[in-house]
XYZ file of C-alpha atoms in Angstrom:
346
model
C -78.998 -40.442 -82.081
C -76.715 -42.977 -80.587
C -73.749 -41.027 -81.884
C -75.013 -37.879 -80.168
C -75.456 -39.692 -76.843
C -71.948 -41.122 -76.978
C -70.546 -37.680 -77.689
C -72.365 -36.195 -74.704
C -71.131 -39.010 -72.428
C -67.539 -38.465 -73.535
C -67.875 -34.717 -72.827
C -69.229 -35.414 -69.306
C -66.307 -37.824 -68.597
C -63.810 -35.244 -69.779
C -65.367 -32.671 -67.465
C -65.342 -35.150 -64.576
C -61.666 -35.992 -65.226
C -60.755 -32.310 -65.496
C -62.596 -31.574 -62.233
C -60.802 -34.456 -60.503
C -57.428 -33.161 -61.721
C -58.189 -29.718 -60.418
C -59.172 -31.174 -57.032
C -55.979 -33.253 -56.958
C -53.875 -30.199 -57.840
C -55.564 -28.165 -55.108
C -54.924 -30.952 -52.596
C -51.253 -31.148 -53.641
C -50.933 -27.377 -53.387
C -52.458 -27.375 -49.904
C -50.180 -30.203 -48.816
C -47.178 -28.350 -50.235
C -48.051 -25.176 -48.352
C -48.646 -27.153 -45.172
C -45.253 -28.813 -45.594
C -43.541 -25.475 -46.058
C -45.202 -24.047 -42.955
C -44.279 -27.143 -40.941
C -40.663 -26.962 -42.092
C -40.535 -23.265 -41.228
C -41.895 -23.884 -37.713
C -39.407 -26.690 -37.149
C -36.512 -24.379 -38.115
C -37.759 -21.604 -35.832
C -38.042 -24.081 -32.951
C -34.515 -25.342 -33.602
C -33.115 -21.796 -33.619
C -34.827 -21.010 -30.319
C -33.556 -24.258 -28.862
C -30.011 -23.550 -30.047
C -30.192 -19.990 -28.708
C -31.282 -21.291 -25.328
C -28.466 -23.794 -25.326
C -25.980 -21.045 -26.212
C -27.247 -18.884 -23.360
C -26.975 -21.771 -20.939
C -23.522 -22.616 -22.256
C -22.417 -18.981 -21.896
C -23.760 -18.870 -18.350
C -21.999 -22.121 -17.576
C -18.748 -20.791 -19.041
C -19.076 -17.544 -17.074
C -19.709 -19.518 -13.911
C -16.736 -21.739 -14.694
C -14.550 -18.649 -15.192
C -15.765 -17.211 -11.901
C -15.054 -20.501 -10.205
C -11.587 -20.616 -11.750
C -10.894 -17.029 -10.603
C -12.061 -17.791 -7.085
C -10.008 -20.968 -7.083
C -6.934 -19.097 -8.328
C -7.395 -16.410 -5.650
C -7.824 -19.054 -2.989
C -4.752 -20.863 -4.308
C -2.703 -17.647 -4.182
C -3.808 -17.040 -0.594
C -2.977 -20.596 0.337
C 0.367 -20.586 -1.474
C 1.561 -17.269 0.042
C 5.025 -18.211 1.355
C 4.822 -18.505 5.130
C 7.324 -16.590 7.226
C 8.492 -17.555 10.680
C 10.943 -15.983 13.072
C 13.856 -17.956 14.412
C 14.308 -15.797 17.489
C 12.368 -15.270 20.703
C 11.217 -11.931 22.085
C 13.070 -12.816 25.252
C 16.332 -12.838 23.300
C 16.085 -9.086 22.656
C 17.774 -6.295 24.593
C 14.762 -4.042 24.032
C 11.907 -4.006 26.555
C 9.353 -3.442 23.796
C 9.255 -4.704 20.219
C 6.821 -5.118 17.370
C 7.547 -6.748 13.993
C 5.056 -6.667 11.122
C 5.063 -8.172 7.618
C 3.537 -5.349 5.568
C 2.466 -7.578 2.650
C -0.005 -9.507 4.783
C -0.256 -7.402 7.945
C 0.935 -10.361 10.013
C 2.454 -9.672 13.408
C 5.597 -11.800 13.618
C 6.878 -10.595 16.992
C 5.181 -8.804 19.856
C 6.883 -7.832 23.078
C 4.859 -5.345 25.064
C 3.787 -3.557 21.885
C 0.744 -1.973 23.577
C 2.701 -0.590 26.519
C 3.269 3.153 26.680
C 6.772 4.199 25.667
C 8.573 7.475 25.056
C 9.474 7.728 21.379
C 12.425 10.139 21.674
C 13.658 10.922 18.129
C 11.435 8.277 16.539
C 8.999 11.195 16.819
C 10.678 12.649 13.742
C 8.978 10.043 11.546
C 5.692 11.825 12.254
C 7.396 15.206 11.917
C 8.581 14.272 8.420
C 5.131 12.958 7.429
C 3.385 16.172 8.495
C 6.010 18.299 6.721
C 5.642 16.360 3.467
C 1.848 16.608 3.583
C 1.726 20.312 4.426
C 4.331 21.904 2.207
C 3.897 22.246 -1.541
C 7.468 23.223 -2.464
C 10.472 21.551 -0.871
C 12.664 24.235 -2.442
C 10.977 26.859 -0.272
C 13.489 28.785 1.855
C 13.075 28.640 5.616
C 14.840 30.974 8.047
C 15.985 29.496 11.344
C 15.336 32.148 13.979
C 17.989 32.984 16.563
C 15.449 32.703 19.417
C 14.684 29.023 18.948
C 18.312 28.010 19.351
C 18.488 29.275 22.958
C 15.958 26.681 24.115
C 17.537 23.904 22.036
C 20.972 24.665 23.504
C 19.471 24.650 27.000
C 17.934 21.206 26.476
C 21.101 19.883 24.816
C 19.062 18.798 21.821
C 20.807 17.076 18.929
C 21.497 19.463 16.031
C 22.194 18.977 12.337
C 24.735 21.813 12.147
C 22.763 24.784 10.825
C 23.219 28.168 12.490
C 20.947 30.814 14.048
C 19.588 33.119 11.354
C 20.542 30.770 8.486
C 18.149 30.355 5.547
C 17.882 26.754 4.293
C 15.644 24.960 1.790
C 12.838 22.846 3.205
C 14.312 19.786 1.452
C 17.672 20.172 3.182
C 15.956 20.720 6.521
C 13.908 17.574 5.970
C 17.108 15.597 5.487
C 18.373 17.314 8.632
C 15.290 16.073 10.497
C 15.703 12.425 9.523
C 19.444 11.806 9.135
C 21.344 13.620 11.919
C 18.140 14.110 13.960
C 18.490 17.894 13.962
C 16.119 19.584 16.396
C 16.711 22.994 14.785
C 15.385 21.535 11.506
C 12.247 20.285 13.250
C 11.520 23.551 15.027
C 12.292 25.684 11.972
C 9.940 23.694 9.737
C 7.275 23.543 12.465
C 7.297 27.357 12.751
C 7.231 27.717 8.956
C 4.262 25.370 8.470
C 2.123 25.997 11.563
C 3.408 29.280 13.032
C 4.632 27.578 16.193
C 5.768 24.198 17.477
C 2.562 23.930 19.502
C 0.485 24.426 16.376
C 2.600 21.865 14.557
C 2.066 19.358 17.396
C -1.677 19.773 16.851
C -1.182 18.712 13.223
C 0.847 15.722 14.412
C -1.906 14.625 16.770
C -4.572 15.007 14.100
C -2.554 12.772 11.814
C -2.068 10.244 14.602
C -5.830 10.112 15.142
C -6.400 9.735 11.397
C -4.038 6.747 11.323
C -5.689 5.087 14.314
C -2.746 5.632 16.653
C -5.019 5.504 19.683
C -2.283 5.400 22.340
C -0.124 8.233 21.017
C 0.194 11.916 21.876
C 2.784 14.472 20.744
C 3.745 17.801 22.330
C 6.781 18.699 20.210
C 8.339 18.015 16.811
C 11.736 16.722 17.898
C 10.978 14.106 20.556
C 12.514 15.918 23.512
C 11.241 14.240 26.669
C 7.885 15.268 28.084
C 5.531 13.095 30.172
C 2.701 13.965 27.793
C 4.709 12.912 24.733
C 4.238 9.165 24.311
C 3.313 6.305 21.978
C 3.493 2.489 21.709
C 5.612 0.198 19.578
C 2.497 -0.951 17.692
C 1.406 2.642 16.998
C 4.878 3.580 15.810
C 4.938 0.602 13.424
C 1.581 1.749 12.033
C 3.058 5.203 11.447
C 6.170 3.826 9.745
C 4.068 1.660 7.422
C 2.112 4.753 6.381
C 5.228 6.916 5.993
C 6.877 4.393 3.653
C 4.072 4.883 1.132
C 5.625 8.287 0.444
C 8.549 7.869 -1.963
C 10.318 11.007 -0.733
C 10.179 9.836 2.866
C 11.438 6.386 1.916
C 14.332 7.846 -0.079
C 15.385 10.087 2.810
C 14.968 7.414 5.504
C 17.197 4.990 3.584
C 19.921 7.529 2.693
C 23.310 7.208 4.388
C 24.191 10.891 3.882
C 23.116 14.109 2.171
C 24.971 17.235 1.030
C 22.949 20.430 1.341
C 22.816 23.374 -1.040
C 25.056 26.396 -0.334
C 23.690 29.030 2.049
C 24.884 32.461 3.136
C 26.454 30.877 6.233
C 27.643 27.667 4.578
C 28.842 28.621 1.054
C 29.871 25.015 0.397
C 26.829 23.510 2.079
C 27.168 20.867 4.770
C 27.015 17.087 4.669
C 24.725 15.358 7.144
C 24.931 11.656 7.996
C 22.320 9.091 9.008
C 22.664 8.265 12.706
C 21.230 4.784 12.036
C 24.010 3.751 9.665
C 26.550 5.477 11.899
C 25.370 3.291 14.794
C 25.974 0.056 12.882
C 28.984 -2.164 13.206
C 30.876 -2.828 9.994
C 29.361 -6.324 9.843
C 25.799 -5.030 10.072
C 26.411 -2.225 7.600
C 28.011 -4.570 5.054
C 25.153 -7.070 5.364
C 22.682 -4.530 3.982
C 19.869 -6.200 5.924
C 18.545 -2.994 7.516
C 17.268 -0.710 4.748
C 16.586 2.414 6.801
C 14.753 3.961 9.719
C 14.984 6.424 12.581
C 16.904 5.990 15.806
C 16.060 7.609 19.123
C 17.449 8.045 22.609
C 16.692 9.859 25.829
C 17.381 8.718 29.382
C 13.676 8.018 29.854
C 13.131 6.290 26.486
C 16.335 4.264 26.363
C 17.702 3.240 22.975
C 14.883 2.910 20.436
C 14.576 2.375 16.707
C 11.851 2.386 14.068
C 13.387 0.509 11.138
C 12.436 -1.290 7.953
C 14.042 -4.019 5.880
C 13.382 -5.243 2.353
C 13.917 -8.983 2.184
C 12.881 -11.297 -0.684
C 10.968 -8.431 -2.262
C 8.920 -7.794 0.890
C 9.015 -4.978 3.428
C 9.199 -5.707 7.147
C 8.913 -3.070 9.873
C 10.395 -3.424 13.341
C 9.991 -0.978 16.209
C 12.018 -1.502 19.364
C 12.239 0.643 22.494
C 13.551 0.619 26.040
C 16.957 -0.957 25.444
C 19.630 -0.158 28.011
C 22.653 1.899 27.040
C 23.253 5.269 25.436
C 25.205 6.836 22.572
C 28.481 5.732 24.150
C 27.619 2.059 24.718
C 26.913 -0.755 22.326
C 23.931 0.135 20.184
C 21.569 -2.507 21.463
C 18.571 -1.259 19.454
C 20.535 -1.771 16.232
C 21.785 -5.174 17.395
C 18.183 -6.208 18.044
C 17.075 -5.093 14.578
C 19.919 -6.972 12.907
C 19.185 -10.148 14.878
C 15.431 -10.029 14.146
C 15.695 -9.372 10.395
C 18.394 -12.013 10.041
C 16.172 -14.530 11.843
C 13.336 -14.236 9.315
C 12.802 -17.654 7.754
C 10.943 -18.099 4.441
């Protein structure tokens, strides 16, 4: 009996121990799962934290880059080499003058630039612009009518050397407009493009309005004097700045001479020369300071010049008008341009 009781007690203890082990194992398993879940949550939190930091860092870097760009731009603006002019407007022969630095738009000299002037042959800058923008083929052949020459002879207009009834390419006529200031070239191209010089003048005035030349009005293509044909030095500088954006215009305006193609009346062609370079003294021509431009003269306009110079990699435009003299005197408009460009100080 006692042996049976002891056996039953041992069996109960073994069951109790086994139950306790199972409970302990369950507790350990629960703790293990809890630990895994905790570790997983910690990792997720860290990744979110790191992601947030990265986003902030990226934003900070972007802001820093923007700040650096702004700073660099501001530095460039501040470090733009200043330009001054070592000459006074009162030192000029010309009654009106306007000098602009195209890179910055700065006005470096202003002498009556808003006063009305007569542009004379500076008009041909606008004539050339309208031709270039309204003709698709510069190799097009243009006939110079006999009738138009009668009026040009009567007004003693300057001519390039083409003859009544001659057929010439538009390109050669364009050189004739700008270099020797040929009125027959202007009228011939005006008739070809617009049907008449009056119609061509309308195109000139539309372009002037488009460019903001508020104090300018044209009545002809050559610049022959007319009370209703006027501009200002500031307006003319605005026109020259626009014209120089056209590579063909710039090439022509800076050419010293040009030989034309053969025609029925000139089998060997003709060679036309730039009146600007022809008006220079040897010293001015050899200096190379004046790159190109367009001269002008009538008794009412005086000697005038719309010129440009490329100095230190920059383009400067000077328009002068109202200088005393004529074709037979010293060329005071050219002397003024040489003095002004030479006086630029960097």
